[in-house]
mmCIF file of C-alpha atoms and ligand atoms in Angstrom:
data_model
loop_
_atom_site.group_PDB
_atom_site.id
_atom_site.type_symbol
_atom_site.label_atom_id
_atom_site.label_comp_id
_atom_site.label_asym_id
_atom_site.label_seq_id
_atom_site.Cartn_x
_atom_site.Cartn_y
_atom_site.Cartn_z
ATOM 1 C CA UNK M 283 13.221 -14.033 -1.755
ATOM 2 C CA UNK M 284 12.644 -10.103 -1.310
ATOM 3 C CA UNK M 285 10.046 -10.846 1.758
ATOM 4 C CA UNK M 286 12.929 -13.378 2.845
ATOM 5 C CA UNK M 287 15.674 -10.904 3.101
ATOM 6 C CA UNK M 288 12.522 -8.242 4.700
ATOM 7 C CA UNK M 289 12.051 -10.894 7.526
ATOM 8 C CA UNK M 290 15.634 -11.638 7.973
ATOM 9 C CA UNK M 291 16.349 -7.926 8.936
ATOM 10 C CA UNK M 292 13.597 -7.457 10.760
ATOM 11 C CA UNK M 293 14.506 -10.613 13.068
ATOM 12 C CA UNK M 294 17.974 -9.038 12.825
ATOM 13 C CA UNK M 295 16.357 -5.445 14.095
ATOM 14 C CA UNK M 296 17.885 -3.999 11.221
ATOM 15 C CA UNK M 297 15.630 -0.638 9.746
ATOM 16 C CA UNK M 298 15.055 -0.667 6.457
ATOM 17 C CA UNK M 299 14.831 2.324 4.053
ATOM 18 C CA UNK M 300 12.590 1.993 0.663
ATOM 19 C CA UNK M 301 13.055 4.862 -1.957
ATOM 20 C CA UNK M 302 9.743 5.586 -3.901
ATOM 21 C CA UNK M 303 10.002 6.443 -7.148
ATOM 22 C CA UNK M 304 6.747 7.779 -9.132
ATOM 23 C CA UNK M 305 7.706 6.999 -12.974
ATOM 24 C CA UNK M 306 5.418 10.004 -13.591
ATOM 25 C CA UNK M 307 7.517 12.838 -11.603
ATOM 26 C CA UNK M 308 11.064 11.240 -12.943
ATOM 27 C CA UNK M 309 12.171 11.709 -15.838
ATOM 28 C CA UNK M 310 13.681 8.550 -17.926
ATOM 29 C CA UNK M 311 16.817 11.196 -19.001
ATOM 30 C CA UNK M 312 17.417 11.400 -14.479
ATOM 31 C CA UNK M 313 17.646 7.997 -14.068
ATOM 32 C CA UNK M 314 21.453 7.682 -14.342
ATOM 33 C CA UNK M 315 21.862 10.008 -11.594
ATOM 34 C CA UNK M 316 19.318 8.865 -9.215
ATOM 35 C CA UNK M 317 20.610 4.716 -10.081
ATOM 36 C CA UNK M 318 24.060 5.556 -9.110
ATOM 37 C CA UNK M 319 22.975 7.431 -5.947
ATOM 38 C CA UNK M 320 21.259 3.906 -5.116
ATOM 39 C CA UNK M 321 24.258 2.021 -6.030
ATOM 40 C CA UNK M 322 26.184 4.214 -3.830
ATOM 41 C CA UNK M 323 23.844 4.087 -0.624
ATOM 42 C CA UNK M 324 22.330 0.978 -1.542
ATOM 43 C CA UNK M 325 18.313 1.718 0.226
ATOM 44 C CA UNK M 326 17.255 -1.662 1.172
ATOM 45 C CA UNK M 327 13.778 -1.714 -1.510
ATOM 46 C CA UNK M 328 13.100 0.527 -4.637
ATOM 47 C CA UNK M 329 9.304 1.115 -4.638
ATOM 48 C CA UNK M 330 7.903 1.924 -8.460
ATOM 49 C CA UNK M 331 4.441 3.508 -8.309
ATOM 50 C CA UNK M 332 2.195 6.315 -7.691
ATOM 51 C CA UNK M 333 -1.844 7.505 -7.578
ATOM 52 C CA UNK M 334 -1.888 7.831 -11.281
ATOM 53 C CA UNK M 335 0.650 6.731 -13.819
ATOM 54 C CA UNK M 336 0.486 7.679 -17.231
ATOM 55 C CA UNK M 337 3.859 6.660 -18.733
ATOM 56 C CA UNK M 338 4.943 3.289 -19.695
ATOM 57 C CA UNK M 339 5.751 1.635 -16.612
ATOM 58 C CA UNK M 340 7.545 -1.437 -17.808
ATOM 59 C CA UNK M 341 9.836 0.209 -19.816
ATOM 60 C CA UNK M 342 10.587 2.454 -16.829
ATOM 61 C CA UNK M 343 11.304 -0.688 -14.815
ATOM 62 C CA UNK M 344 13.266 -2.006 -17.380
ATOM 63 C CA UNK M 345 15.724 0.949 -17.405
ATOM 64 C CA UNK M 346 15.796 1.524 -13.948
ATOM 65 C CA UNK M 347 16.820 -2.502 -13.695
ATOM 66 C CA UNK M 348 19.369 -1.889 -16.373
ATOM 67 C CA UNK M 349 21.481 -0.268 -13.489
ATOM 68 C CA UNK M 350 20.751 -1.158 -10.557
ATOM 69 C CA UNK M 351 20.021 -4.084 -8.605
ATOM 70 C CA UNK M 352 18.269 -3.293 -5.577
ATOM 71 C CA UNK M 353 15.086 -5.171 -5.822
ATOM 72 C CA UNK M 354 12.123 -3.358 -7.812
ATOM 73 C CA UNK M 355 9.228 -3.625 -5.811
ATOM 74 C CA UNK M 356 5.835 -2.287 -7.587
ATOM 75 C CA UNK M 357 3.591 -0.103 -5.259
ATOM 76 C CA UNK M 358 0.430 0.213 -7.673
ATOM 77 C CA UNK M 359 -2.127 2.990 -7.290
ATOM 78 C CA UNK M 360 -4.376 0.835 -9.100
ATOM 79 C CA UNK M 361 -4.533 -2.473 -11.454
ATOM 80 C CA UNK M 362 -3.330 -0.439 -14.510
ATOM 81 C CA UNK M 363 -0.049 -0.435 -12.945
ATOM 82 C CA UNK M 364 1.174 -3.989 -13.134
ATOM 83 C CA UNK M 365 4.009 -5.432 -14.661
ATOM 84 C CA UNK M 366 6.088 -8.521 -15.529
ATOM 85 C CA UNK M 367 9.430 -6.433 -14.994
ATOM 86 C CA UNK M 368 9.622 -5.932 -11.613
ATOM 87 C CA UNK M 369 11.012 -7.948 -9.400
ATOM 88 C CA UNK M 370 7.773 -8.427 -6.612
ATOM 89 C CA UNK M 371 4.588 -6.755 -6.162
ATOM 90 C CA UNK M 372 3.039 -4.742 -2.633
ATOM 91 C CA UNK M 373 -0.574 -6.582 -2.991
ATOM 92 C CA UNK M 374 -2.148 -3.870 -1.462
ATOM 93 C CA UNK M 375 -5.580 -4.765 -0.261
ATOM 94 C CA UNK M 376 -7.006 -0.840 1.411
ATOM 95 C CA UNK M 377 -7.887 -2.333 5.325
ATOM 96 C CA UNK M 378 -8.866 1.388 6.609
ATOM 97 C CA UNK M 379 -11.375 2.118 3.512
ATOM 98 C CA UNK M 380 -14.929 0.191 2.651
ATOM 99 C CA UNK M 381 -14.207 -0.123 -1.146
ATOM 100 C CA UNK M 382 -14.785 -3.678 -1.898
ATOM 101 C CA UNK M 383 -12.396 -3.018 -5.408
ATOM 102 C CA UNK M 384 -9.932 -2.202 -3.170
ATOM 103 C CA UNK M 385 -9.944 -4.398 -0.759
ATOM 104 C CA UNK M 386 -10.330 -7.531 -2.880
ATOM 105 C CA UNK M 387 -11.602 -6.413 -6.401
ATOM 106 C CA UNK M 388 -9.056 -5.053 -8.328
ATOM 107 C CA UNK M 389 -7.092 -8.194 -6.770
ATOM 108 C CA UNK M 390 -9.234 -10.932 -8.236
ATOM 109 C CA UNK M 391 -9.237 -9.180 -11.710
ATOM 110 C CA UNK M 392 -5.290 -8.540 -11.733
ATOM 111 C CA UNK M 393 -4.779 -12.432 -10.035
ATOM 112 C CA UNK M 394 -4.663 -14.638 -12.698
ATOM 113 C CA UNK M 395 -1.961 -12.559 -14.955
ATOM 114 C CA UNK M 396 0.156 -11.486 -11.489
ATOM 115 C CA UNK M 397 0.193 -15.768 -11.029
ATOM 116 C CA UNK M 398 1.437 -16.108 -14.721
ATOM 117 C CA UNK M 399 3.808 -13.864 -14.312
ATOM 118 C CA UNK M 400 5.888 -15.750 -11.631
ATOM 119 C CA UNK M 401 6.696 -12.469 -9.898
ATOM 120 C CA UNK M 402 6.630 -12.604 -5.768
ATOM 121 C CA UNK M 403 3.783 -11.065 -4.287
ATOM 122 C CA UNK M 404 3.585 -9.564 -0.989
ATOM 123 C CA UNK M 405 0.060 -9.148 1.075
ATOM 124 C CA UNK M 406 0.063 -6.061 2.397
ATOM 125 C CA UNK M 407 -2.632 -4.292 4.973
ATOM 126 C CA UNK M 408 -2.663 -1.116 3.662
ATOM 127 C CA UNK M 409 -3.930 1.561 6.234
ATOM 128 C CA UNK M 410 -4.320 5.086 5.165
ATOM 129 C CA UNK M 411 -4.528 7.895 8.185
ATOM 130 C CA UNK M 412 -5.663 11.036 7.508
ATOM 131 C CA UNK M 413 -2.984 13.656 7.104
ATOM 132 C CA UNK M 414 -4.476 17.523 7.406
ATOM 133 C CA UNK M 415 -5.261 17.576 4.138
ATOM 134 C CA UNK M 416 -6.963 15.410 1.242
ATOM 135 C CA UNK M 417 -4.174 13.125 -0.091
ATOM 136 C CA UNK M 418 -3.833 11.579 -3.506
ATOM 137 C CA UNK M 419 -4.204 8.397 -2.172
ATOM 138 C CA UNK M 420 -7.784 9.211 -0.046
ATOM 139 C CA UNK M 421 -9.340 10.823 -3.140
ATOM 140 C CA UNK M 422 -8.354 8.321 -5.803
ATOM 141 C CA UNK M 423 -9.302 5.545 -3.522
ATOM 142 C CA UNK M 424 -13.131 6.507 -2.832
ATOM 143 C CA UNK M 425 -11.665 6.148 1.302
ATOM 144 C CA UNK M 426 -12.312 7.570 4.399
ATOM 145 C CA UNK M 427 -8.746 8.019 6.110
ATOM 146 C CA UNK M 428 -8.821 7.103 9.890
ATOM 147 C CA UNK M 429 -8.870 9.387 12.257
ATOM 148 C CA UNK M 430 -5.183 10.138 13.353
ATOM 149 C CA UNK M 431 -6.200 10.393 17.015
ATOM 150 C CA UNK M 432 -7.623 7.162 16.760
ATOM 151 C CA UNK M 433 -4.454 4.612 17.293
ATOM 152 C CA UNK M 434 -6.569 2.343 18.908
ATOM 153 C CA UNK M 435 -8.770 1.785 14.964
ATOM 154 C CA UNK M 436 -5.365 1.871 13.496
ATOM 155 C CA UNK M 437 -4.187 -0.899 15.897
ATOM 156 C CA UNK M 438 -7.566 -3.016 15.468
ATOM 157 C CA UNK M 439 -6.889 -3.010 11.665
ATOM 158 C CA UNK M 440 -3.777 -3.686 11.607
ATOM 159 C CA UNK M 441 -4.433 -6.531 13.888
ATOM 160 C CA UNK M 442 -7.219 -8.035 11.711
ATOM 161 C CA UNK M 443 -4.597 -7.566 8.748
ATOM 162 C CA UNK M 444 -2.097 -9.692 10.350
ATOM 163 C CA UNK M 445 -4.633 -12.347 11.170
ATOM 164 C CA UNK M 446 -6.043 -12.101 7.885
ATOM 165 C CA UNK M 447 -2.563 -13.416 6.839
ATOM 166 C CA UNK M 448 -0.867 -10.243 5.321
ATOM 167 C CA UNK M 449 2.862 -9.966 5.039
ATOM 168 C CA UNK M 450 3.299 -6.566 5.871
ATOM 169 C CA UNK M 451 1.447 -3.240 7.302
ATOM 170 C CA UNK M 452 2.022 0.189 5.533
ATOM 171 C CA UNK M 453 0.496 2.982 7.481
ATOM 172 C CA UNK M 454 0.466 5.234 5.267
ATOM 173 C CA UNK M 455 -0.625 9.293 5.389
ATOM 174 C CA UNK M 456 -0.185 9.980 1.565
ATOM 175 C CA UNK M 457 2.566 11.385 -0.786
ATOM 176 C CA UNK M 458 3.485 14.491 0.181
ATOM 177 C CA UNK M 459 1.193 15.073 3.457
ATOM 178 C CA UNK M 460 1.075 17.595 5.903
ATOM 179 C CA UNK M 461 1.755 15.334 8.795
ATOM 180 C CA UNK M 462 2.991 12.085 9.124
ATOM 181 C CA UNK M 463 1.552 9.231 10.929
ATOM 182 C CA UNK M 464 1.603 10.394 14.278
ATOM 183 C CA UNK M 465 4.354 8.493 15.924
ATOM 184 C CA UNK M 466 1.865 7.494 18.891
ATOM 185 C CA UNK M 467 0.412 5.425 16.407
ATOM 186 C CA UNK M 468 3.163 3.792 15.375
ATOM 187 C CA UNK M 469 3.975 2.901 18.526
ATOM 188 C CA UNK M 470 0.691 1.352 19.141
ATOM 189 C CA UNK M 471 0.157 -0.552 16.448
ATOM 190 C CA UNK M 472 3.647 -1.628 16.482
ATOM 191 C CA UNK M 473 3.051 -3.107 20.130
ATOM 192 C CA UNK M 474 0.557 -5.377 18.639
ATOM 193 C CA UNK M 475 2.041 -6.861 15.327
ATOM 194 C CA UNK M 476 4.112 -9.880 14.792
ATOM 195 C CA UNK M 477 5.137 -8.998 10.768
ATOM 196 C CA UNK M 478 6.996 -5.985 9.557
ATOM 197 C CA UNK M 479 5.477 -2.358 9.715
ATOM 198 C CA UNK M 480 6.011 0.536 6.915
ATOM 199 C CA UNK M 481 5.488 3.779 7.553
ATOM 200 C CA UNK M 482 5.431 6.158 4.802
ATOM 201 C CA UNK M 483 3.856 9.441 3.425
ATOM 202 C CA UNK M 484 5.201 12.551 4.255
ATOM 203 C CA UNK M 485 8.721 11.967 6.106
ATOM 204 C CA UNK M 486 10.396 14.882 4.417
ATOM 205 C CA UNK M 487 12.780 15.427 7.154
ATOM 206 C CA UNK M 488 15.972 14.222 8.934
ATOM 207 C CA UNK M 489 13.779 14.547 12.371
ATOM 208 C CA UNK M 490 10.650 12.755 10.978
ATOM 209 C CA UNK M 491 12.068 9.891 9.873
ATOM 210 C CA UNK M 492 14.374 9.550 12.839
ATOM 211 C CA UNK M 493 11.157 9.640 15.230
ATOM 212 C CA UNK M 494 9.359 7.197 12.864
ATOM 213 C CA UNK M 495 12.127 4.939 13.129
ATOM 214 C CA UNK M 496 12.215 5.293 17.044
ATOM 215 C CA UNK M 497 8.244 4.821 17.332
ATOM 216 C CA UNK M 498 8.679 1.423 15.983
ATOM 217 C CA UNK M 499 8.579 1.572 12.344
ATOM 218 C CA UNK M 500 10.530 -1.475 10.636
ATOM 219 C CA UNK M 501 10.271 0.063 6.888
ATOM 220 C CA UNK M 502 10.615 4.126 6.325
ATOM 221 C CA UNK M 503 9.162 4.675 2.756
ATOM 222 C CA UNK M 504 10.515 8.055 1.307
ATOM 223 C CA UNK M 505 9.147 9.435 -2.094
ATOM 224 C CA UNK M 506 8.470 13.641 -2.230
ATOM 225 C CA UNK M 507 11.324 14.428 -0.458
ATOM 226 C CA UNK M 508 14.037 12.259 -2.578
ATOM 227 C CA UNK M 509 12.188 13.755 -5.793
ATOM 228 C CA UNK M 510 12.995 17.208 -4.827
ATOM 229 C CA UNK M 511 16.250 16.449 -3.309
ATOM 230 C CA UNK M 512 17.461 13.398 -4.216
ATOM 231 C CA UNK M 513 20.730 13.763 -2.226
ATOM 232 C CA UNK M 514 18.560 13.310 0.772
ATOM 233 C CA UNK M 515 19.233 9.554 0.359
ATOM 234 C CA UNK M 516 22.575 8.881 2.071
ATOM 235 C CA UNK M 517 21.124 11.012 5.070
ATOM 236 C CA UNK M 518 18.391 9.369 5.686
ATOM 237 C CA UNK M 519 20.046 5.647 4.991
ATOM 238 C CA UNK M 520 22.575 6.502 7.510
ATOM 239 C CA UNK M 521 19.922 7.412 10.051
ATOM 240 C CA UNK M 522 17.373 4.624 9.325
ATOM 241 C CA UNK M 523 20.818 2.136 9.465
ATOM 242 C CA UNK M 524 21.470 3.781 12.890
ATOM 243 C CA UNK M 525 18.817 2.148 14.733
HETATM 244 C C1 LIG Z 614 3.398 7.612 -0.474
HETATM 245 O O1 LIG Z 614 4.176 6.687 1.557
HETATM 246 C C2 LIG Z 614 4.554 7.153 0.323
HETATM 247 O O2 LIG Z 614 2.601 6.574 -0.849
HETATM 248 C C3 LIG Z 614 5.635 8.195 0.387
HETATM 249 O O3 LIG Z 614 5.141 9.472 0.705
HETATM 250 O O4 LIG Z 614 5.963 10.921 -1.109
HETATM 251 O O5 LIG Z 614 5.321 11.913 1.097
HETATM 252 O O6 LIG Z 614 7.383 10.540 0.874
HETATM 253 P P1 LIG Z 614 6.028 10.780 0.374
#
């Protein structure tokens, strides 16, 4: 249903904009305010998740689903972070790292309880491009980003992704990096896939996510820069709906 309505907007050439929300920077007592500034500008996804969570994550679901209803999407740093309460699951398998528990370990463990659970499940190539900096992500992960000056890797992995059978490709450059994924890259690797692209990590401003959006991105994730500022929303909805 959530991948349904993904597709049907990406036939449609609609952008889509997902707010990501790391239970462990947000404080249960702001989630009034940032749930009616979704119900007001309505972002197309709500992505729960984050390198390392330490709160209760279903009860944060469970609040945040008390008010809104925008789909809950989880975005899990690692296996720890499942649960039943949200409403579908990024099955992120790490296609730009050589970390077999990340490519297919942690998902064989955390398989037969995300089955029981009913909850939709969406493959997703997960490609993480280096940044400037060490990210979150890269160190948590045991990965090697790829090169950012390398779109034609980033294209090749991508590609094997989508004939692997994935859903979805998230290029991603980590929360709160220095650069975003160049948007040569996104243009080449957009040129070669048939499913939806995300681009996230880093788009902190009105300008970046406008040229992500016009290098071919189908999904702008936004997390730092709605944490400090959450009014940042309704800009960057209206620009991401402008395309
Ligand atoms: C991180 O791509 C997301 O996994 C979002 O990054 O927090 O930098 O927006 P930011």
């Amino acid at each position: 249903m959530i991948y349904e309505n993904i597709l049907k907007k990406y036939h449609a050439g609609e952008k889509q904009l997902a707010y990501l929300i790391d239970p462990d920077k947000t404080k249960i007592t702001d989630l009034n305010t940032i749930s009616q500034l979704i119900r007001e500008v309505t972002p197309d996804l709500i992505l729960v998740g984050g390198s390392l969570v330490s709160c209760n994550i279903k009860a944060f679901i469970h609040k945040l689903k008390e008010k809104i209803t925008t789909p809950v999407i989880l975005f899990p740093g690692s296996i720890l972070q499942f649960s039943d309460s949200a409403d579908g699951l990024l099955f992120l398998s790490l296609l730009s790292g050589r970390n077999p528990e990340l490519l297919i370990g942690q998902h064989v463990a955390a398989a037969p309880l995300i089955k029981q659970s009913g909850m939709e499940v969406m493959a997703t190539g997960y490609i993480l491009i280096e940044s400037g900096r060490t990210t979150s992500v890269g160190y948590m992960s045991n990965t090697l980003p790829i090169p950012s000056n390398k779109s034609d890797i980033v294209a090749a992995t991508a590609i094997a992704g989508e004939m692997l059978g994935m859903k979805l490709i998230y290029l991603e450059a980590g929360s709160g990096a220095l650069e975003p994924v160049p948007t040569s890259v996104i243009t080449d690797v957009k040129a070669q896939l048939n499913i939806p692209l995300i681009v996230g990590g880093g788009l902190n401003t009105a300008s970046k996510v406008e040229a992500a959006c016009q290098a071919g991105a189908d999904i702008i994730v936004v997390g730092n820069a709605l944490e400090k500022d959450p009014s940042l929303l309704k800009e960057f909805h209206t620009i991401v709906k402008s395309f």
